[in-house]
PDB file of C-alpha atoms in Angstrom:
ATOM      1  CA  UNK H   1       0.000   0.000   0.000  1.00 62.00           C
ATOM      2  CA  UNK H   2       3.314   2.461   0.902  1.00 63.00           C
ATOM      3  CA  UNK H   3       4.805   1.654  -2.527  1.00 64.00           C
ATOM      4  CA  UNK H   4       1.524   2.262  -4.249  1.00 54.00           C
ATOM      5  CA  UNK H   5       1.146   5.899  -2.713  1.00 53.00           C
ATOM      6  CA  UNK H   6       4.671   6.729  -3.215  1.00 55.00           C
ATOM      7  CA  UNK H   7       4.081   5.687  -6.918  1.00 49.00           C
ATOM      8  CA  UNK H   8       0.913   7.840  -7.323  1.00 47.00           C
ATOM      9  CA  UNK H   9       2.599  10.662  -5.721  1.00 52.00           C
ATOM     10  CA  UNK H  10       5.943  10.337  -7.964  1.00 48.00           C
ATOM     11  CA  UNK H  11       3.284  10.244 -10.845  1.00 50.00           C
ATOM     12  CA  UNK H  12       1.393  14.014  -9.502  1.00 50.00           C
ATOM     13  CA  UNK H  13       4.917  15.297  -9.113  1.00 46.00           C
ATOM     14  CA  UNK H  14       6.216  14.784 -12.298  1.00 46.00           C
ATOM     15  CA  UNK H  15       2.369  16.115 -13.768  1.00 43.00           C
ATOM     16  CA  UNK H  16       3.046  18.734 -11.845  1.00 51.00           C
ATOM     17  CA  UNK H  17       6.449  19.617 -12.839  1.00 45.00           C
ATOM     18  CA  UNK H  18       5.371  19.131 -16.701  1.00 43.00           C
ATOM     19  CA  UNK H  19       2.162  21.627 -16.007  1.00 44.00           C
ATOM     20  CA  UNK H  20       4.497  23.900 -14.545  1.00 49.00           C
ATOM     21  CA  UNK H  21       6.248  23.520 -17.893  1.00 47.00           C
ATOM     22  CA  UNK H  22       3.806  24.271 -20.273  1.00 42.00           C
ATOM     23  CA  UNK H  23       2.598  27.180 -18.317  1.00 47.00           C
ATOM     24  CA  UNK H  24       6.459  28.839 -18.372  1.00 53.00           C
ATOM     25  CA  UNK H  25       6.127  28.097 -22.581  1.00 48.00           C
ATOM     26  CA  UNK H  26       2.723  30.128 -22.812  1.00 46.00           C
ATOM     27  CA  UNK H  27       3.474  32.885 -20.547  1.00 53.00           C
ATOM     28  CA  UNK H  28       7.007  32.607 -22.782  1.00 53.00           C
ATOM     29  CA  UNK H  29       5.070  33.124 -25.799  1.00 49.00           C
ATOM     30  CA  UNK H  30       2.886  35.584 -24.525  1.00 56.00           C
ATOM     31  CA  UNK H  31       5.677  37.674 -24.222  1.00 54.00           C
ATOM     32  CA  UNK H  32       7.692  37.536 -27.239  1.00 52.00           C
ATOM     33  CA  UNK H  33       4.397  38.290 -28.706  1.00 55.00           C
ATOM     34  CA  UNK H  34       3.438  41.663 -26.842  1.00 56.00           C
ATOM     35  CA  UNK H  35       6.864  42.566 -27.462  1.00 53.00           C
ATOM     36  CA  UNK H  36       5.364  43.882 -30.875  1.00 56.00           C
ATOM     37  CA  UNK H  37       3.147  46.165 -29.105  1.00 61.00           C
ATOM     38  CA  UNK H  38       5.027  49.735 -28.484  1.00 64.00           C
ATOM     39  CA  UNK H  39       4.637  50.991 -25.004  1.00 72.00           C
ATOM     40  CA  UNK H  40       5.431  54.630 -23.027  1.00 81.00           C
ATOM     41  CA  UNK H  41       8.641  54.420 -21.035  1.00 88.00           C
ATOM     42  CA  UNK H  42       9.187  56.242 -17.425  1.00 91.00           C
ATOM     43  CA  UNK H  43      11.612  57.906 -15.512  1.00 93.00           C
ATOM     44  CA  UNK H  44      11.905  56.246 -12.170  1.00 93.00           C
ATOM     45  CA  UNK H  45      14.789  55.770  -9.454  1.00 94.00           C
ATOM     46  CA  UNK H  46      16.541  51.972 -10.526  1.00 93.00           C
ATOM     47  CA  UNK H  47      17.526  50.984  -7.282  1.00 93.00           C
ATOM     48  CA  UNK H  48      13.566  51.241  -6.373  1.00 93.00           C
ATOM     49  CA  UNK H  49      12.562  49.288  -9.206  1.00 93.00           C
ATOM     50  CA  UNK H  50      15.239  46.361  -9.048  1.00 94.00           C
ATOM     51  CA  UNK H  51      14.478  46.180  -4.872  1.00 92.00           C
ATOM     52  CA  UNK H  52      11.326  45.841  -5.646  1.00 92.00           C
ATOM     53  CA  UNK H  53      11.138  43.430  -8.569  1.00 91.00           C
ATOM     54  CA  UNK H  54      14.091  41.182  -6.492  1.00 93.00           C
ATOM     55  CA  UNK H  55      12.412  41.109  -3.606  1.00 92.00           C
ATOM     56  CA  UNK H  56      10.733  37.548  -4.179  1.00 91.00           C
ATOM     57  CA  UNK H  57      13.883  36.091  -5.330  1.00 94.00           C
ATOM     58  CA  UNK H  58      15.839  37.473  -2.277  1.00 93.00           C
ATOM     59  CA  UNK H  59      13.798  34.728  -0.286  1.00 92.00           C
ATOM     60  CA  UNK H  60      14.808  32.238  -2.599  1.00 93.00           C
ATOM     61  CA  UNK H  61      17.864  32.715  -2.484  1.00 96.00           C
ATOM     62  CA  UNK H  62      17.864  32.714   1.253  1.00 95.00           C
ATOM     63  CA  UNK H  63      16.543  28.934   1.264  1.00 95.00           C
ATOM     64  CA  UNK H  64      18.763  27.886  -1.264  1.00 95.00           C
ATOM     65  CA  UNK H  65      21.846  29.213   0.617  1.00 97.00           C
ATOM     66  CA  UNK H  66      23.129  31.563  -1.792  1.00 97.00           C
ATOM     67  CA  UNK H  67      23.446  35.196  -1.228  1.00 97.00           C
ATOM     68  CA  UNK H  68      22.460  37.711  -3.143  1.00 97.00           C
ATOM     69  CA  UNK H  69      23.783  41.145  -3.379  1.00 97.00           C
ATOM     70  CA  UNK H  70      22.846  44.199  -5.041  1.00 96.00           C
ATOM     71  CA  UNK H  71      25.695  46.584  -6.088  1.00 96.00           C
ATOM     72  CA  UNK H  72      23.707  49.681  -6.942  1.00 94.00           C
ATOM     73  CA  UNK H  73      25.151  53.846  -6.207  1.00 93.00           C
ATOM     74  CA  UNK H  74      22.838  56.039  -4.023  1.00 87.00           C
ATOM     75  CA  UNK H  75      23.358  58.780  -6.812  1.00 87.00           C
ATOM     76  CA  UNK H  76      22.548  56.658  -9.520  1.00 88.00           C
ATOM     77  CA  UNK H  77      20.599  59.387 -11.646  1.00 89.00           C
ATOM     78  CA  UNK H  78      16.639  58.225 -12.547  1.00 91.00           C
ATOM     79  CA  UNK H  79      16.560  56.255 -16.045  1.00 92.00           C
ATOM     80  CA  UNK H  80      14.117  55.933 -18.163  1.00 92.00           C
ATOM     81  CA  UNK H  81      12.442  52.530 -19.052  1.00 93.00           C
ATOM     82  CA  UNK H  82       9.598  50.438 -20.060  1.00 90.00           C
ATOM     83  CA  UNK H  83       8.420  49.586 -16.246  1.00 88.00           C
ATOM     84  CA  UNK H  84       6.837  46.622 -17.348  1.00 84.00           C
ATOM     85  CA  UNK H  85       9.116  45.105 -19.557  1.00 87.00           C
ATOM     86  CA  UNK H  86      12.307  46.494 -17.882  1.00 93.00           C
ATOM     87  CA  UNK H  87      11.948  44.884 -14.913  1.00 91.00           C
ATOM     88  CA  UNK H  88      11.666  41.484 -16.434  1.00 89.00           C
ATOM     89  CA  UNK H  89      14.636  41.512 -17.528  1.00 93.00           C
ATOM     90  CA  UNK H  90      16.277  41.969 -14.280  1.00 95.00           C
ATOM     91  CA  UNK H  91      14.201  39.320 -12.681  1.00 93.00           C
ATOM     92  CA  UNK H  92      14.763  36.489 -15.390  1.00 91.00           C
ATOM     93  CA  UNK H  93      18.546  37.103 -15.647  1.00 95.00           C
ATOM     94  CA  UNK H  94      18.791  37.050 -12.054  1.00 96.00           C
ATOM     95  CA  UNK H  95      16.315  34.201 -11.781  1.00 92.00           C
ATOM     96  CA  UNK H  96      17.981  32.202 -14.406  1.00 90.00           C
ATOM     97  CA  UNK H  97      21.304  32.492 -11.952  1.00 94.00           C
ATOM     98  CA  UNK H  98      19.411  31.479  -9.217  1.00 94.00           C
ATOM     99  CA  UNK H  99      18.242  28.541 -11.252  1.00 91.00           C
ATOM    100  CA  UNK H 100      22.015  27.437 -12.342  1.00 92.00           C
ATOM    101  CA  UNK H 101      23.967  28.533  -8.741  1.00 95.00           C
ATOM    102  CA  UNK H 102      23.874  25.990  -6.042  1.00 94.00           C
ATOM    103  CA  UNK H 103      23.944  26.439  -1.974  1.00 96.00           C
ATOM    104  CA  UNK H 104      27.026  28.242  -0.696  1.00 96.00           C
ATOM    105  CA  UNK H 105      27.372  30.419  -4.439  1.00 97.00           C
ATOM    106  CA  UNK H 106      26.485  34.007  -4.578  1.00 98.00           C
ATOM    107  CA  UNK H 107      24.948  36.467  -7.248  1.00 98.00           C
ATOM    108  CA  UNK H 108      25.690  39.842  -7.586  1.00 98.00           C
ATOM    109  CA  UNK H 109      23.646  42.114  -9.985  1.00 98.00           C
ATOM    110  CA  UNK H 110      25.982  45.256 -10.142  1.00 97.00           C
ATOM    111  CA  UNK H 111      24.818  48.736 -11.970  1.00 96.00           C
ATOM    112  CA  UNK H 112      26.638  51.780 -12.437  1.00 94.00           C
ATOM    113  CA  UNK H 113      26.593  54.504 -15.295  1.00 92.00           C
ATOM    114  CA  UNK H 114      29.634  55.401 -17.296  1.00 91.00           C
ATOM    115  CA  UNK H 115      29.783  58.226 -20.023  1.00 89.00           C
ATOM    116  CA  UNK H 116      26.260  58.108 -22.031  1.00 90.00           C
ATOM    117  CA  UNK H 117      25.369  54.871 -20.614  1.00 94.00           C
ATOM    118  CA  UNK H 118      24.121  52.635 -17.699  1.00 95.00           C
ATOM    119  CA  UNK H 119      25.536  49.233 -17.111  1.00 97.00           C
ATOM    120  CA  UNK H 120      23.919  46.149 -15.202  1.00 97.00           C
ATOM    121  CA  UNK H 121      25.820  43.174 -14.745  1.00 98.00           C
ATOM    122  CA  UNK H 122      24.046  39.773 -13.583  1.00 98.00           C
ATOM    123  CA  UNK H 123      27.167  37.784 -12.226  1.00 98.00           C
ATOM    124  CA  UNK H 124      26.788  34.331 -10.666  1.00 97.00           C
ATOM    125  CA  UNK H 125      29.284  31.639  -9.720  1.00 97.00           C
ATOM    126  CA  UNK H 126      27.097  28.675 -10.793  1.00 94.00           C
ATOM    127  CA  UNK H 127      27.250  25.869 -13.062  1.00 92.00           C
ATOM    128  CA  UNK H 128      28.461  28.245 -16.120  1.00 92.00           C
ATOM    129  CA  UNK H 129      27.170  27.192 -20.086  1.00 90.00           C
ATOM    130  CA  UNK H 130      28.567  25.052 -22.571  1.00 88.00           C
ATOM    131  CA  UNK H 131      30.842  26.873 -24.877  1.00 90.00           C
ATOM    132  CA  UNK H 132      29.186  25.385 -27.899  1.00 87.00           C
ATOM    133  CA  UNK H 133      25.727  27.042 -26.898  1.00 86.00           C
ATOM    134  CA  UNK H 134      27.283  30.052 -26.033  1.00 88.00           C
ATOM    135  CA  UNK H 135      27.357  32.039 -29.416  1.00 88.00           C
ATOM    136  CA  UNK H 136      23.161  30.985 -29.307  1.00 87.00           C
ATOM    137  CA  UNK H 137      22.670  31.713 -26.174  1.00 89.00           C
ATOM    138  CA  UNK H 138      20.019  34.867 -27.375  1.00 89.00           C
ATOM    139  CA  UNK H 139      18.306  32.853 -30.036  1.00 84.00           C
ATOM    140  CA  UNK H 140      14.805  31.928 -30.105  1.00 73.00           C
ATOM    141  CA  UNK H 141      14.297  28.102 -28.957  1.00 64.00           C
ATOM    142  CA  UNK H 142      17.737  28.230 -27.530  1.00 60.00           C
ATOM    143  CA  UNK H 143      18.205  25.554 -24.542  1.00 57.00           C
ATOM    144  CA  UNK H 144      21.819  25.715 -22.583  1.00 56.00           C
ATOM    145  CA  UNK H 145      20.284  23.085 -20.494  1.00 54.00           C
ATOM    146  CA  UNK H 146      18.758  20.305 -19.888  1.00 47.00           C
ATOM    147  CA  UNK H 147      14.655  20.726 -20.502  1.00 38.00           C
ATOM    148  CA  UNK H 148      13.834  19.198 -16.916  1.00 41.00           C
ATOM    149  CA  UNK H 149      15.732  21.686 -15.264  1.00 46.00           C
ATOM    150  CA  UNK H 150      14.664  25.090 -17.341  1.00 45.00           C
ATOM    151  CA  UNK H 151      11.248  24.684 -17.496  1.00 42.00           C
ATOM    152  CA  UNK H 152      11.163  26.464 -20.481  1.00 44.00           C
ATOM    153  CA  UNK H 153      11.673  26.100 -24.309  1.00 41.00           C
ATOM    154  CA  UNK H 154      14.290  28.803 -24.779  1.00 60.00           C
ATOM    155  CA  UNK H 155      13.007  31.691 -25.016  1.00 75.00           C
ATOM    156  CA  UNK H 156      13.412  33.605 -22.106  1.00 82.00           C
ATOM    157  CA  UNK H 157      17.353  35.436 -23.061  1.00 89.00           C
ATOM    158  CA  UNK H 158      15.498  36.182 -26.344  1.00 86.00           C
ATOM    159  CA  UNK H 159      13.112  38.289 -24.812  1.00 85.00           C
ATOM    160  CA  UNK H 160      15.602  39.930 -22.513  1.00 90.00           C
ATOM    161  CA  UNK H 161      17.583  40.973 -25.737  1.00 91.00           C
ATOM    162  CA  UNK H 162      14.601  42.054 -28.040  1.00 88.00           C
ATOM    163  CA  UNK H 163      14.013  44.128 -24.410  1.00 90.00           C
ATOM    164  CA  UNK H 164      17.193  45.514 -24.272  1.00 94.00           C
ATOM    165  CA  UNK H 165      17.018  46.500 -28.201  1.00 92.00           C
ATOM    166  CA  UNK H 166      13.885  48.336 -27.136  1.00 89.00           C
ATOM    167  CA  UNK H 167      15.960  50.331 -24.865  1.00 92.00           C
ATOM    168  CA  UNK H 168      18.045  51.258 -27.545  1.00 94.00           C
ATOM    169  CA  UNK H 169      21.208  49.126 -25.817  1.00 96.00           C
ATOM    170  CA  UNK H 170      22.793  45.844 -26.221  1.00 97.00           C
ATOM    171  CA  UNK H 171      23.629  42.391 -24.068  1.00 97.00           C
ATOM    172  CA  UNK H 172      26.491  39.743 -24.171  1.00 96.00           C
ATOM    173  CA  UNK H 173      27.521  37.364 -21.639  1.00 95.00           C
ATOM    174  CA  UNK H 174      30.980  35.426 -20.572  1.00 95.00           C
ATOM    175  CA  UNK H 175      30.698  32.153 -18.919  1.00 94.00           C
ATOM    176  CA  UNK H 176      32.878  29.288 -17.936  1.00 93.00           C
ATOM    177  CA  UNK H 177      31.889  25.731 -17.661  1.00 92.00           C
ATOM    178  CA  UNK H 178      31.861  25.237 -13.416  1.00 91.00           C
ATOM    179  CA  UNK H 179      32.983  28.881 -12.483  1.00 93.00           C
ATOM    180  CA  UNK H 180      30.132  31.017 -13.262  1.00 95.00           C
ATOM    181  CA  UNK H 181      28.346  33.008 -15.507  1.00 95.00           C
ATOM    182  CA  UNK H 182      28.189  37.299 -16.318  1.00 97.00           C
ATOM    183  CA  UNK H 183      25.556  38.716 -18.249  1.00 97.00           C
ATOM    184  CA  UNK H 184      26.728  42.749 -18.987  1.00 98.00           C
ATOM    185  CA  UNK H 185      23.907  45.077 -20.814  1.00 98.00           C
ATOM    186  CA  UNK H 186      23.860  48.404 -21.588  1.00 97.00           C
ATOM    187  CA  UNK H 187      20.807  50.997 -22.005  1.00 96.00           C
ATOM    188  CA  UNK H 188      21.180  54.686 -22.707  1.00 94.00           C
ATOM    189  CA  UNK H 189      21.046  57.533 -20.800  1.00 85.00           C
ATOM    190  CA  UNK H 190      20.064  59.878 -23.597  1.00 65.00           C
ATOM    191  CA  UNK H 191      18.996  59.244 -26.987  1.00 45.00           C
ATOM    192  CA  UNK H 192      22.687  60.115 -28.252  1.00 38.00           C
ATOM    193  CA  UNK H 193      24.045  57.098 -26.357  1.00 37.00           C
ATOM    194  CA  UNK H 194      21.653  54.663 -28.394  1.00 39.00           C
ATOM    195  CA  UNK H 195      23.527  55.294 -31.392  1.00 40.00           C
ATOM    196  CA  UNK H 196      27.116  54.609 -29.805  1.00 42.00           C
ATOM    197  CA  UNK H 197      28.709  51.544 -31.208  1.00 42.00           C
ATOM    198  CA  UNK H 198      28.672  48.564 -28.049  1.00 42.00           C
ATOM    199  CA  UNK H 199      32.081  48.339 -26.652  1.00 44.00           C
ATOM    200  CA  UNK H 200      33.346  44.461 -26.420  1.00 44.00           C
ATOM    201  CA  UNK H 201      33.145  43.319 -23.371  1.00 41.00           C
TER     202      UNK H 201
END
């Protein structure tokens, strides 16, 4: 009879866990397409906006046992973004470390502004991605790993960069298998800093 529940409830997990699945793929999609849709951007103080948008992960992080640190400037000036898509980014880049980092690792999501731009830099020390995926890693339908552990069907980096485009700015990322991973984007502070070329990172 102890087998037989343990059987039924291995069975509900892993219905669960594929539910969970298919819901991350349609809210996915959902996305990429209101991306299409233009929307008004704000001017609002970042270190409000990424508290605030962090705070559920900051409690998951706690009961995984990593730490998580924000590396933000009291006189960061007020930037303007899309407050609805902006803030997406920040939580699925830092999510996705989250995701990747095990107990004991940290994540540190670091922003600062230099000349016409602001920087934000997602840095974990987790599982890092397989150099062969790397040049894809933005690509639509992209996986870096396995399916089970994602949840998703690859399109969540996608979204971040068509995000980031919006913004006028750019994203690249540096990774090593075991050591960790750094995602580095840029917005502009101006219009005059869209049309900079992106330095390599």
């Amino acid at each position: 009879m102890m087998r037989k529940k343990k059987k039924l409830y291995a069975t509900a997990y892993d219905d669960c866990m594929r539910l969970t699945a298919l819901i991350n793929e349609l809210v996915d999609l959902s996305r990429l397409e209101a991306l299409a849709l233009p929307r008004p951007k704000e001017t609002l103080d970042m270190a409000m906006v990424i508290t605030e948008c962090l705070a559920p992960l900051h409690k998951q992080a706690e009961d995984k046992g990593i730490v998580l640190e924000l590396d933000i400037p009291g006189n960061l000036p007020r930037i303007t973004i899309d407050s609805f898509r902006f803030p997406w980014v920040i939580t699925n880049l830092v999510g996705n470390a989250l995701r990747y980092t095990g107990p004991g690792g940290k994540i540190t999501l670091k922003v600062y502004g230099q000349g016409s731009r602001y920087y934000f830099q997602c840095s974990d020390t987790g599982d890092g991605i397989d150099p062969g995926v790397l040049p894809h890693i933005f690509d639509r339908f992209t996986q870096f790993s396995d399916r089970g552990k994602s949840g998703t069907i690859g399109l969540g980096l996608a979204i971040v960069k068509d995000v980031i485009e919006q913004h006028g700015g750019d994203i690249r990322v540096q990774s090593e298998l075991g050591k960790g991973t750094s995602f580095i984007f840029w917005i502009p502070a101006d219009k005059e800093g869209a049309d900079e070329k992106s330095p390599d990172y």
